[in-house]
Amino acid sequence: RLTDPKVTILLFKNGNLVLTGGSTKEDVYLGFKKVLEMLEISNEFLDRIEINNYVATGTVNSGLDLSLVYEKCRPNAILEPELFPGLKYYLKNQNVTVLIFHSGKYVLTGSNVLANVYRSDVIVQSLLSTCFKITVEPLNSRNEKILR
């Protein structure tokens, strides 16, 4: 584990290195550079770095109705509340899997192209903005509307 940048490196017997936790590409490269220095390996290997999986998180307000999200996303969604507390939604054209939770939080994962993650985020934000659990109650006993 490194503290600056805050990343974790996994080193395998076959020579592969996996870095997790970097929040920017610069963190990833700096983390690999530090590990190569610790192992006394030439920095020429920095040119061989491949990013295989971007992971991003997001939040919409709160109170998502996952069954409504499921109905809108079928057949590319799986909702099995007995096995997993969220909905799995597959954006096949973006090669991204989205885990959506009733709290309004979601995780985008699976793409090795950062632009696909950004496009997927726009798609998910748009979809989820229509799936809130909203109860409408009068604001007061005279049913007056308050404008903000």
XYZ file of N, CA and C in Angstrom:
444
model
N 0.843 -1.178 0.000
C 0.000 0.000 0.000
C 0.884 1.236 0.000
N 0.465 2.191 -0.781
C 1.145 3.478 -0.780
C 0.191 4.520 -0.209
N 0.764 5.539 0.419
C -0.087 6.592 0.969
C -0.131 7.831 0.086
N 0.896 8.021 -0.739
C 0.896 9.168 -1.651
C 1.454 8.741 -3.002
N 0.647 8.446 -3.956
C -0.815 8.493 -3.981
C -1.403 7.321 -3.202
N -2.640 7.465 -2.764
C -3.293 6.432 -1.971
C -3.772 5.325 -2.911
N -2.929 4.320 -3.085
C -3.226 3.202 -3.979
C -2.736 1.903 -3.339
N -3.260 0.807 -3.835
C -2.810 -0.512 -3.415
C -2.305 -1.236 -4.648
N -1.150 -1.879 -4.511
C -0.535 -2.599 -5.616
C -0.549 -4.089 -5.294
N -0.991 -4.897 -6.245
C -0.910 -6.354 -6.129
C 0.170 -6.820 -7.090
N 1.118 -7.587 -6.591
C 2.216 -8.094 -7.400
C 2.076 -9.608 -7.484
N 2.037 -10.140 -8.716
C 1.846 -11.568 -8.925
C 3.142 -12.245 -9.355
N 3.212 -13.559 -9.152
C 4.408 -14.333 -9.493
C 4.789 -14.208 -10.966
N 3.791 -14.065 -11.833
C 4.085 -13.980 -13.264
C 4.606 -12.601 -13.685
N 4.745 -11.687 -12.729
C 5.283 -10.367 -13.031
C 4.230 -9.298 -13.241
N 2.980 -9.681 -13.274
C 1.925 -8.687 -13.452
C 1.748 -7.863 -12.178
N 1.467 -6.597 -12.376
C 1.137 -5.688 -11.284
C -0.282 -5.190 -11.510
N -1.048 -5.118 -10.437
C -2.387 -4.546 -10.516
C -2.447 -3.432 -9.490
N -2.893 -2.273 -9.931
C -3.006 -1.127 -9.046
C -4.483 -0.780 -8.895
N -4.935 -0.625 -7.660
C -6.321 -0.234 -7.407
C -6.328 0.999 -6.516
N -7.380 1.754 -6.617
C -7.577 2.882 -5.723
C -7.165 4.228 -6.270
N -6.522 4.269 -7.415
C -6.125 5.557 -7.987
C -7.342 6.329 -8.451
N -7.406 7.603 -8.102
C -8.573 8.382 -8.514
C -8.320 9.166 -9.795
N -7.075 9.210 -10.251
C -6.761 9.853 -11.523
C -5.712 9.006 -12.246
N -5.561 9.246 -13.551
C -4.517 8.548 -14.294
C -3.144 8.885 -13.739
N -2.983 10.112 -13.288
C -1.696 10.524 -12.719
C -1.369 9.706 -11.478
N -2.387 9.439 -10.637
C -2.175 8.586 -9.457
C -1.710 7.191 -9.865
N -2.318 6.659 -10.918
C -1.962 5.323 -11.388
C -0.509 5.290 -11.841
N -0.125 6.236 -12.684
C 1.244 6.260 -13.184
C 2.253 6.519 -12.071
N 1.930 7.433 -11.170
C 2.835 7.717 -10.058
C 2.981 6.498 -9.152
N 1.864 5.801 -8.902
C 1.909 4.585 -8.081
C 2.788 3.523 -8.708
N 2.621 3.296 -10.014
C 3.462 2.313 -10.694
C 4.930 2.746 -10.686
N 5.165 4.015 -10.880
C 6.544 4.507 -10.897
C 7.220 4.254 -9.542
N 6.506 4.524 -8.456
C 7.067 4.290 -7.126
C 7.350 2.819 -6.882
N 6.450 1.934 -7.320
C 6.669 0.503 -7.130
C 7.862 0.030 -7.950
N 7.972 0.508 -9.185
C 9.123 0.127 -10.016
C 10.430 0.585 -9.377
N 10.407 1.773 -8.759
C 11.603 2.258 -8.063
C 11.929 1.373 -6.862
N 10.898 0.981 -6.093
C 11.134 0.118 -4.931
C 11.704 -1.242 -5.355
N 11.241 -1.741 -6.506
C 11.710 -3.038 -7.005
C 12.989 -2.901 -7.831
N 13.461 -1.671 -7.962
C 14.662 -1.372 -8.749
C 14.537 -1.877 -10.188
N 13.409 -1.555 -10.783
C 13.125 -1.919 -12.168
C 13.100 -0.642 -12.987
N 13.585 -0.711 -14.198
C 13.652 0.455 -15.082
C 12.257 1.029 -15.344
N 12.189 2.352 -15.472
C 10.916 3.027 -15.742
C 10.412 2.814 -17.168
N 11.180 2.111 -18.002
C 10.729 1.864 -19.376
C 9.430 1.063 -19.400
N 9.113 0.364 -18.306
C 7.886 -0.427 -18.244
C 6.649 0.446 -18.085
N 6.826 1.730 -17.753
C 5.682 2.629 -17.621
C 4.923 2.764 -18.937
N 5.630 2.560 -20.058
C 4.963 2.641 -21.360
C 4.018 1.472 -21.601
N 4.143 0.425 -20.830
C 3.321 -0.779 -21.031
C 2.078 -0.815 -20.147
N 1.843 0.225 -19.400
C 0.686 0.227 -18.500
C -0.601 0.234 -19.315
N -1.504 -0.657 -18.950
C -2.833 -0.716 -19.564
C -3.871 -0.521 -18.471
N -4.827 0.315 -18.736
C -5.946 0.438 -17.804
C -7.056 -0.445 -18.344
N -7.381 -1.478 -17.562
C -8.350 -2.479 -18.009
C -9.749 -2.274 -17.456
N -9.891 -1.503 -16.397
C -11.207 -1.372 -15.790
C -11.301 -0.055 -15.028
N -12.136 0.831 -15.533
C -12.438 2.056 -14.796
C -13.627 1.765 -13.893
N -13.593 2.305 -12.692
C -14.715 2.197 -11.763
C -15.079 3.609 -11.342
N -16.354 3.929 -11.445
C -16.819 5.259 -11.054
C -18.065 5.101 -10.194
N -18.281 6.054 -9.320
C -19.468 6.030 -8.479
C -20.244 7.321 -8.679
N -21.523 7.240 -8.413
C -22.369 8.415 -8.532
C -23.532 8.329 -7.573
N -24.233 9.430 -7.434
C -25.385 9.498 -6.542
C -26.445 10.382 -7.170
N -27.663 9.918 -7.137
C -28.804 10.776 -7.421
C -29.479 10.985 -6.077
N -30.457 11.828 -6.000
C -31.014 12.180 -4.693
C -31.187 10.953 -3.811
N -32.345 10.502 -3.544
C -32.512 9.297 -2.732
C -33.888 8.711 -2.986
N -34.089 7.527 -2.469
C -35.387 6.889 -2.564
C -35.724 6.357 -3.936
N -34.804 5.603 -4.540
C -35.088 5.016 -5.845
C -36.027 3.833 -5.714
N -36.924 3.715 -6.637
C -37.803 2.553 -6.723
C -37.135 1.566 -7.680
N -36.424 0.576 -7.131
C -35.657 -0.346 -7.974
C -36.548 -1.185 -8.885
N -37.763 -1.474 -8.465
C -38.642 -2.242 -9.353
C -39.034 -1.410 -10.574
N -39.175 -0.100 -10.408
C -39.449 0.780 -11.544
C -38.226 0.865 -12.459
N -37.044 0.969 -11.867
C -35.815 0.979 -12.662
C -35.717 -0.331 -13.442
N -36.018 -1.435 -12.776
C -35.958 -2.750 -13.422
C -36.901 -2.816 -14.626
N -38.113 -2.316 -14.452
C -39.074 -2.343 -15.561
C -38.591 -1.515 -16.747
N -37.918 -0.409 -16.471
C -37.422 0.442 -17.550
C -36.176 -0.125 -18.230
N -35.442 -0.977 -17.521
C -34.157 -1.472 -18.033
C -34.226 -2.885 -18.599
N -35.357 -3.571 -18.440
C -35.429 -4.944 -18.940
C -35.209 -4.974 -20.427
N -34.589 -5.944 -21.013
C -34.086 -7.202 -20.455
C -32.626 -7.127 -20.031
N -32.063 -5.938 -19.968
C -30.643 -5.802 -19.635
C -30.394 -5.585 -18.154
N -31.352 -5.948 -17.318
C -31.212 -5.721 -15.883
C -31.560 -6.995 -15.120
N -30.960 -7.105 -13.950
C -31.258 -8.220 -13.043
C -31.565 -7.624 -11.681
N -32.701 -8.005 -11.132
C -33.093 -7.574 -9.795
C -33.455 -8.820 -8.998
N -32.604 -9.168 -8.062
C -32.832 -10.329 -7.192
C -32.567 -9.895 -5.753
N -33.534 -9.233 -5.107
C -33.302 -8.664 -3.782
C -32.921 -9.692 -2.715
N -33.270 -10.966 -2.939
C -32.915 -12.000 -1.965
C -31.419 -12.305 -2.010
N -30.779 -12.055 -3.160
C -29.370 -12.386 -3.343
C -28.448 -11.175 -3.294
N -28.932 -10.027 -3.762
C -28.091 -8.827 -3.861
C -28.968 -7.603 -3.625
N -28.512 -6.650 -2.811
C -29.376 -5.525 -2.445
C -29.550 -4.462 -3.525
N -28.974 -4.675 -4.685
C -29.088 -3.684 -5.745
C -29.538 -4.307 -7.045
N -29.628 -3.472 -8.041
C -30.011 -3.887 -9.393
C -28.757 -3.872 -10.264
N -28.574 -4.901 -11.058
C -27.460 -4.951 -12.009
C -28.007 -4.593 -13.377
N -27.441 -3.583 -13.985
C -27.902 -3.086 -15.277
C -26.722 -3.111 -16.236
N -26.899 -3.767 -17.363
C -25.832 -3.928 -18.339
C -26.056 -2.987 -19.514
N -25.158 -2.028 -19.682
C -25.190 -1.129 -20.832
C -24.265 -1.733 -21.879
N -24.810 -2.614 -22.692
C -23.980 -3.394 -23.612
C -23.269 -2.537 -24.644
N -23.924 -1.496 -25.137
C -23.279 -0.663 -26.160
C -22.109 0.139 -25.595
N -22.065 0.321 -24.275
C -20.953 1.031 -23.630
C -19.982 0.060 -22.961
N -20.334 -1.226 -22.918
C -19.540 -2.243 -22.236
C -19.336 -1.877 -20.758
N -20.422 -1.463 -20.117
C -20.384 -1.036 -18.722
C -21.483 -1.766 -17.955
N -21.144 -2.176 -16.739
C -22.130 -2.731 -15.822
C -22.389 -1.689 -14.748
N -23.659 -1.488 -14.429
C -24.036 -0.501 -13.422
C -24.724 -1.228 -12.275
N -24.258 -0.986 -11.065
C -24.921 -1.488 -9.865
C -25.670 -0.314 -9.264
N -26.980 -0.460 -9.127
C -27.829 0.641 -8.659
C -28.474 0.224 -7.345
N -28.440 1.110 -6.357
C -28.977 0.813 -5.040
C -30.134 1.752 -4.710
N -31.040 1.288 -3.857
C -32.243 2.070 -3.545
C -31.905 3.404 -2.902
N -30.715 3.535 -2.324
C -30.306 4.792 -1.685
C -30.045 5.903 -2.698
N -29.955 5.524 -3.994
C -29.649 6.502 -5.023
C -28.193 6.456 -5.450
N -27.414 5.587 -4.822
C -26.007 5.451 -5.196
C -25.879 4.396 -6.286
N -24.878 4.584 -7.143
C -24.636 3.604 -8.194
C -23.144 3.521 -8.488
N -22.754 2.380 -9.057
C -21.361 2.109 -9.396
C -21.314 1.708 -10.863
N -20.427 2.334 -11.623
C -20.205 1.992 -13.031
C -18.871 1.252 -13.106
N -18.849 0.102 -13.756
C -17.614 -0.662 -13.841
C -17.575 -1.492 -15.116
N -16.393 -1.937 -15.481
C -16.258 -2.875 -16.587
C -15.666 -2.323 -17.861
N -15.535 -1.023 -17.992
C -15.039 -0.454 -19.240
C -13.557 -0.125 -19.144
N -12.861 -0.301 -20.257
C -11.465 0.130 -20.302
C -11.325 1.423 -21.105
N -12.462 2.040 -21.435
C -12.476 3.303 -22.165
C -13.177 4.342 -21.284
N -12.442 5.356 -20.885
C -12.989 6.355 -19.971
C -14.188 7.085 -20.565
N -14.190 7.340 -21.856
C -15.315 8.032 -22.496
C -16.607 7.231 -22.345
N -16.523 5.901 -22.378
C -17.713 5.068 -22.187
C -18.279 5.233 -20.782
N -17.407 5.408 -19.802
C -17.862 5.605 -18.429
C -18.622 6.930 -18.328
N -18.089 7.991 -18.943
C -18.783 9.283 -18.917
C -20.134 9.203 -19.630
N -20.171 8.562 -20.797
C -21.447 8.426 -21.522
C -22.440 7.607 -20.711
N -21.959 6.548 -20.076
C -22.834 5.705 -19.263
C -23.393 6.485 -18.081
N -22.581 7.346 -17.495
C -23.048 8.151 -16.370
C -24.200 9.052 -16.793
N -24.095 9.646 -17.965
C -25.179 10.500 -18.472
C -26.449 9.671 -18.671
N -26.303 8.485 -19.248
C -27.456 7.597 -19.469
C -28.101 7.222 -18.142
N -27.293 6.838 -17.164
C -27.814 6.402 -15.860
C -28.474 7.562 -15.124
N -27.844 8.735 -15.138
C -28.448 9.902 -14.485
C -29.822 10.204 -15.073
N -29.915 10.148 -16.395
C -31.191 10.414 -17.056
C -32.238 9.376 -16.674
N -31.851 8.125 -16.682
C -32.776 7.044 -16.325
C -33.254 7.172 -14.891
N -32.322 7.367 -13.974
C -32.668 7.373 -12.553
C -33.454 8.609 -12.149
N -33.330 9.691 -12.889
C -34.056 10.911 -12.534
C -35.567 10.717 -12.644
N -36.003 9.652 -13.305
C -37.436 9.394 -13.453
C -37.929 8.276 -12.545
N -37.091 7.799 -11.638
C -37.441 6.614 -10.848
C -37.427 6.853 -9.348
N -37.768 8.048 -8.907
C -37.767 8.325 -7.473
C -39.070 7.884 -6.840
N -38.979 7.468 -5.574
C -40.172 7.209 -4.778
C -40.611 8.565 -4.236
N -41.645 9.104 -4.815
C -42.097 10.432 -4.390
C -43.535 10.317 -3.901
N -43.769 10.833 -2.727
C -45.136 10.909 -2.233
C -45.501 12.382 -2.166
N -46.627 12.703 -2.719
C -47.059 14.096 -2.748
C -48.088 14.292 -1.656
N -47.798 15.206 -0.773
C -48.721 15.522 0.309
C -48.956 17.024 0.306
N -50.104 17.435 0.747
C -50.342 18.869 0.846
C -49.344 19.507 1.806
N -48.948 20.743 1.495
C -47.969 21.415 2.332
C -48.571 21.916 3.635
N -49.856 22.251 3.602
C -50.520 22.645 4.838
C -52.008 22.331 4.703
N -52.753 22.632 5.714
C -54.157 22.253 5.724
C -54.985 22.966 4.661
N -54.514 24.115 4.147
C -55.279 24.840 3.141
C -54.831 24.486 1.728
N -53.933 23.481 1.583
C -53.431 23.021 0.284
C -52.771 24.150 -0.518
N -52.109 25.066 0.181
C -51.404 26.119 -0.516
C -50.094 25.578 -1.069
N -49.719 26.107 -2.197
C -48.447 25.726 -2.773
C -47.402 26.772 -2.391
N -46.260 26.298 -2.028
C -45.164 27.199 -1.701
C -44.159 27.153 -2.828
N -43.859 28.294 -3.398
C -42.890 28.373 -4.487
C -41.519 28.686 -3.917
N -40.538 27.963 -4.418
C -39.157 28.210 -3.948
C -38.330 28.678 -5.090
